[in-house]
Coordinates of C-alpha atoms and ligand atoms in Angstrom, one line a residue:
X25 CA 0.2 -30.2 -32.5
X26 CA -2.4 -27.1 -33.4
X27 CA -0.4 -23.8 -34.8
X28 CA -2.6 -21.3 -33.5
X29 CA -0.2 -18.1 -33.3
X30 CA 2.6 -16.9 -31.0
X31 CA 2.1 -17.9 -27.4
X32 CA 0.5 -15.2 -25.1
X33 CA 3.3 -13.9 -23.0
X34 CA 3.3 -14.0 -19.3
X35 CA 4.7 -11.6 -17.0
X36 CA 4.3 -11.1 -13.6
X37 CA 4.3 -7.3 -12.2
X38 CA 3.8 -5.5 -8.3
X39 CA 2.1 -3.2 -7.8
X40 CA 1.4 -0.8 -4.4
X41 CA -2.4 0.7 -3.5
X42 CA -1.4 3.7 -1.3
X43 CA -2.7 6.6 0.1
X44 CA -4.4 7.5 3.9
X45 CA -5.7 5.4 5.9
X46 CA -9.5 4.2 5.0
X47 CA -9.6 5.1 1.6
X48 CA -10.3 2.3 1.1
X49 CA -7.3 0.5 -0.4
X50 CA -8.2 -2.9 1.1
X51 CA -11.9 -3.3 0.0
X52 CA -10.1 -2.3 -3.3
X53 CA -8.1 -5.5 -3.1
X54 CA -11.0 -7.5 -1.8
X55 CA -13.7 -6.4 -4.5
X56 CA -11.1 -7.7 -7.5
X57 CA -9.3 -10.2 -6.6
X58 CA -12.9 -11.5 -4.6
X59 CA -16.0 -9.5 -5.8
X60 CA -17.1 -8.6 -2.3
X61 CA -17.1 -6.1 -0.2
X62 CA -17.4 -5.7 3.5
X63 CA -18.8 -3.1 5.4
X64 CA -16.4 -5.3 8.9
X65 CA -13.1 -5.0 8.5
X66 CA -9.5 -4.7 10.4
X67 CA -7.1 -1.8 10.1
X68 CA -3.9 -2.8 7.4
X69 CA -1.2 -3.4 9.9
X70 CA 1.5 -3.2 7.6
X71 CA 1.6 -5.5 4.2
X72 CA -0.3 -7.9 2.8
X73 CA 0.6 -8.8 -0.8
X74 CA -2.6 -10.4 -3.0
X75 CA -2.3 -12.1 -6.0
X76 CA -4.3 -11.8 -9.4
X77 CA -4.1 -13.3 -13.2
X78 CA -5.5 -10.7 -16.0
X79 CA -5.8 -11.0 -19.6
X80 CA -4.8 -8.0 -21.2
X81 CA -4.0 -6.8 -25.0
X82 CA -1.9 -4.5 -25.5
X83 CA -0.2 -3.1 -28.3
X84 CA -1.9 -5.7 -30.5
X85 CA -0.4 -8.7 -28.3
X86 CA -1.6 -10.8 -25.5
X87 CA 0.0 -10.8 -22.5
X88 CA -1.3 -12.9 -19.0
X89 CA -0.4 -10.3 -15.9
X90 CA 0.7 -12.1 -12.8
X91 CA -0.3 -8.9 -10.9
X92 CA 1.1 -9.4 -7.1
X93 CA -0.8 -6.7 -5.2
X94 CA 1.0 -4.9 -2.3
X95 CA -1.8 -3.2 0.2
X96 CA 0.9 -1.2 2.1
X97 CA 0.2 0.4 5.5
X98 CA -1.7 3.6 5.0
X99 CA 0.2 5.5 7.9
X100 CA 2.2 8.5 7.2
X101 CA 5.9 8.2 9.2
X102 CA 5.6 4.2 8.4
X103 CA 8.6 5.5 6.1
X104 CA 10.9 2.9 6.6
X105 CA 8.4 -0.4 6.5
X106 CA 7.0 1.9 3.4
X107 CA 10.2 2.2 1.6
X108 CA 11.1 -1.1 1.8
X109 CA 7.2 -2.1 0.2
X110 CA 8.1 0.4 -2.7
X111 CA 11.3 -0.9 -4.4
X112 CA 10.5 -3.4 -7.3
X113 CA 7.1 -1.8 -7.1
X114 CA 6.5 -1.7 -11.5
X115 CA 2.9 0.8 -10.6
X116 CA 0.6 2.4 -8.2
X117 CA -2.3 2.8 -7.7
X118 CA -2.9 6.3 -5.5
X119 CA -6.1 6.3 -3.5
X120 CA -8.4 9.3 -2.2
X121 CA -11.3 9.3 -0.7
X122 CA -14.1 11.3 -2.8
X123 CA -15.7 12.6 0.5
X124 CA -12.7 13.7 2.1
X125 CA -10.3 16.7 0.3
X126 CA -7.7 16.4 2.7
X127 CA -7.2 12.7 1.4
X128 CA -6.2 13.7 -2.2
X129 CA -3.7 16.6 -0.5
X130 CA -2.1 13.9 0.5
X131 CA -1.2 11.8 -2.4
X132 CA 0.1 15.1 -3.3
X133 CA 2.9 15.8 -0.7
X134 CA 3.2 12.4 1.3
X135 CA 2.9 9.3 -1.0
X136 CA 3.0 10.4 -4.7
X137 CA 7.3 11.8 -3.2
X138 CA 7.0 8.6 -1.5
X139 CA 6.8 6.6 -3.9
X140 CA 8.5 8.0 -6.7
X141 CA 11.9 8.2 -3.7
X142 CA 11.7 4.5 -3.1
X143 CA 10.8 2.8 -6.9
X144 CA 11.9 5.7 -9.5
X145 CA 8.7 7.2 -11.8
X146 CA 6.7 4.1 -12.4
X147 CA 3.2 5.0 -13.3
X148 CA 0.5 5.9 -12.0
X149 CA -3.2 5.3 -12.1
X150 CA -5.7 7.8 -10.4
X151 CA -8.2 6.8 -7.7
X152 CA -11.4 8.6 -5.9
X153 CA -13.1 6.4 -4.3
X154 CA -15.7 6.2 -2.4
X155 CA -18.0 7.6 -5.7
X156 CA -20.8 5.8 -4.4
X157 CA -20.5 8.4 -1.8
X158 CA -21.0 11.8 -3.6
X159 CA -23.8 13.6 -5.8
X160 CA -22.3 15.9 -8.7
X161 CA -19.8 14.1 -9.7
X162 CA -19.2 16.2 -12.6
X163 CA -17.2 18.3 -10.5
X164 CA -15.1 15.7 -8.6
X165 CA -13.5 14.3 -12.1
X166 CA -13.1 17.6 -13.1
X167 CA -10.4 18.4 -10.1
X168 CA -8.9 14.7 -10.8
X169 CA -7.9 15.2 -14.4
X170 CA -6.6 18.1 -13.2
X171 CA -4.6 16.5 -10.3
X172 CA -3.9 13.6 -12.1
X173 CA -2.5 15.7 -15.4
X174 CA 0.6 16.7 -14.0
X175 CA 1.6 13.4 -13.2
X176 CA 1.0 11.8 -16.6
X177 CA -1.7 9.7 -14.4
X178 CA -5.4 8.2 -15.9
X179 CA -7.5 9.2 -13.0
X180 CA -11.0 7.3 -12.2
X181 CA -13.3 7.6 -9.9
X182 CA -14.7 3.8 -8.3
X183 CA -16.5 2.6 -5.6
X184 CA -15.4 -0.7 -4.0
X185 CA -18.9 -0.8 -2.4
X186 CA -20.6 -0.9 -5.9
X187 CA -18.1 -2.4 -7.7
X188 CA -18.0 0.6 -10.5
X189 CA -14.7 1.6 -12.0
X190 CA -13.0 -1.2 -10.1
X191 CA -11.9 -3.7 -12.5
X192 CA -10.9 -1.4 -15.3
X193 CA -8.7 0.4 -12.6
X194 CA -6.1 -2.6 -11.9
X195 CA -6.8 -3.6 -16.0
X196 CA -5.8 0.2 -16.5
X197 CA -2.0 -0.2 -13.9
X198 CA -1.3 -3.6 -15.2
X199 CA -1.8 -1.9 -19.6
X200 CA 0.4 1.1 -18.3
X201 CA 2.9 -1.2 -16.7
X202 CA 3.1 -3.3 -20.1
X203 CA 3.3 0.0 -21.9
X204 CA 6.1 1.8 -20.0
X205 CA 6.3 4.3 -21.6
X206 CA 8.2 6.1 -19.2
X207 CA 11.8 7.8 -19.8
X208 CA 12.1 10.3 -16.7
X209 CA 14.6 10.0 -14.2
X210 CA 13.8 9.7 -10.6
X211 CA 12.2 13.1 -9.6
X212 CA 13.3 13.7 -5.9
X213 CA 10.7 13.8 -2.8
X214 CA 10.2 17.6 -1.4
X215 CA 10.8 18.2 2.1
X216 CA 9.0 16.2 4.4
X217 CA 7.5 16.7 7.7
X218 CA 9.3 15.3 10.0
X219 CA 6.8 11.8 11.4
X220 CA 6.0 11.9 15.3
X221 CA 8.7 9.9 17.2
X222 CA 6.8 7.5 18.4
X223 CA 5.9 6.1 15.4
X224 CA 8.8 7.2 14.1
X225 CA 9.6 4.0 17.2
X226 CA 6.8 1.9 16.3
X227 CA 7.8 1.9 12.3
X228 CA 12.2 0.9 13.6
X229 CA 10.6 -1.3 16.0
X230 CA 8.5 -3.6 12.9
X231 CA 10.9 -3.0 10.9
X232 CA 14.2 -4.2 13.1
X233 CA 11.6 -7.4 14.6
X234 CA 11.6 -8.2 10.6
X235 CA 15.1 -8.0 9.5
X236 CA 15.1 -10.4 13.1
X237 CA 12.4 -12.7 11.4
X238 CA 13.7 -13.3 7.4
X239 CA 11.9 -10.5 6.2
X240 CA 8.8 -8.4 5.8
X241 CA 7.1 -10.7 4.1
X242 CA 7.5 -13.3 6.6
X243 CA 7.6 -11.0 9.9
X244 CA 4.8 -8.4 8.7
X245 CA 1.6 -11.2 9.6
X246 CA 3.5 -12.1 13.1
X247 CA 3.6 -7.7 13.9
X248 CA -0.1 -7.6 12.1
X249 CA -1.6 -9.6 14.9
X250 CA 0.6 -8.9 17.7
X251 CA -0.1 -5.4 17.6
X252 CA -3.8 -6.3 16.9
X253 CA -3.4 -7.9 20.4
X254 CA -1.8 -5.8 22.4
X255 CA -3.9 -2.9 21.7
X256 CA -1.7 -0.5 19.8
X257 CA -3.3 1.9 17.5
X258 CA -0.2 2.2 14.3
X259 CA -1.9 5.9 13.9
X260 CA -1.6 6.9 17.7
X261 CA 0.4 4.3 19.3
X262 CA 1.0 4.4 22.7
X263 CA 4.3 3.5 24.8
X264 CA 2.3 1.4 26.8
X265 CA 0.9 -0.4 23.8
X266 CA 4.3 -0.8 22.1
X267 CA 6.2 -1.5 25.4
X268 CA 2.9 -4.9 25.5
X269 CA 3.9 -5.7 21.8
X270 CA 7.5 -5.5 21.2
X271 CA 6.8 -8.3 24.5
X272 CA 4.8 -10.2 22.7
X273 CA 7.0 -10.1 19.8
X274 CA 10.1 -11.6 22.0
X275 CA 7.4 -14.3 23.0
X276 CA 7.2 -15.6 19.5
X277 CA 10.8 -14.6 19.0
X278 CA 11.3 -17.3 21.3
X279 CA 10.0 -20.0 19.6
X280 CA 12.6 -19.6 17.6
X281 CA 15.6 -18.0 18.9
X282 CA 17.6 -18.4 21.5
X283 CA 16.6 -16.8 25.1
X284 CA 19.8 -14.3 25.0
X285 CA 19.2 -13.0 21.5
X286 CA 15.3 -12.2 22.4
X287 CA 16.9 -10.5 25.0
X288 CA 18.5 -8.2 23.3
X289 CA 16.5 -7.8 20.4
X290 CA 13.5 -6.5 22.8
X291 CA 15.6 -4.9 25.3
X292 CA 16.9 -2.9 21.8
X293 CA 13.4 -1.9 21.0
X294 CA 12.5 -0.8 24.6
X295 CA 15.4 1.8 24.4
X296 CA 13.6 2.5 20.9
X297 CA 10.3 3.5 22.9
X298 CA 12.4 5.2 26.2
X299 CA 14.1 7.1 23.3
X300 CA 10.8 8.2 22.4
X301 CA 8.8 11.7 22.5
Ligands
LIG2 P1 -8.0 1.5 3.5 O1 -7.4 -0.4 3.5 O2 -7.8 2.0 2.8 O3 -7.7 1.9 5.5 P2 -10.7 0.4 3.8 O4 -9.5 1.1 3.7 O5 -10.5 -0.7 2.8 O6 -10.5 -0.7 4.9 O7 -11.8 0.9 4.0 C1 -12.7 1.7 5.0 C2 -14.0 1.7 5.1 O8 -14.5 2.9 3.8 C3 -14.7 1.1 5.9 O9 -15.5 1.0 6.6 C4 -15.1 0.5 4.2 O10 -16.6 -0.5 4.7 C5 -15.6 1.8 4.1 N1 -15.2 1.9 1.9 C6 -14.7 1.8 1.2 N2 -14.7 1.8 0.2 C7 -15.4 2.1 0.2 C8 -16.5 2.3 -1.0 O11 -16.1 3.0 -2.3 N3 -18.3 3.4 -0.5 C9 -18.2 3.5 0.3 N4 -19.2 4.4 0.1 N5 -17.7 2.6 1.9 C10 -15.6 2.6 1.5 P3 -15.4 1.0 7.9 O12 -17.4 1.7 7.8 O13 -15.6 -0.5 7.5 O14 -14.8 1.7 8.4
LIG3 MG1 -6.3 -1.0 4.5

């Protein structure tokens, strides 16, 4: 046998990418995992989990880390879907779009309170994406630093398009988790505006279907497919679109459940739509 020193430790860590729609979350994951950037994409409906193994050295020790990267629905108001995806995550990448300052504001007002409430005060890495589109980089860096200092987080400017800093931000979140220096208790979320109720109905329908279908990971791909087929715009669902989606979900359920259950499920979901504003 060859003695080559201590074996690296194998660990598995769940991380989330959070931030408003179209800031570049899916593109960053795609760039990191397959090293590609594609300009044609479909808006992420629901949650997708991608795995990537990396090797890290932390405090002089080697680790093999399996990053389970959760790409979560980027729409505000889908809080039931989100809270259930957030649970058990050990670190989060908070992504904003440098060309849209309101996406930074929404990290502070919505995404950070949401994650702290569901997952506790886990390490965050702030990512200002689309750096390829801006000039006067310095002022953006200063803003980012000021913002991230308040959360004791690292901050980077990145580009999923050029690849700049993409590898670095994923490695950094891995390191932050392994260092695990956080001890503060969970901070309570600030009050948020109530989401528009049609979005809440949509959120509840998605959760209801997933619960019936054996959980988020099994249900979400189906929801995603059926919502697209039904032509539902997740940002701005209409009652008509949601009714189509509920009918399509019922058709899928027909393949695994008895007629009575399917009807009951369908009626319950239609009632949610009727009750929405
Ligand atoms: P999301 O997952 O956060 O919703 P996406 O965002 O990854 O789907 O990206 C939204 C749009 O921004 C896509 O453009 C994507 O190509 C673009 N994008 C993502 N990252 C970058 C970047 O670093 N630089 C530039 N220039 N564009 C980026 P489309 O045109 O397909 O909507
Ligand atoms: Mg996406």
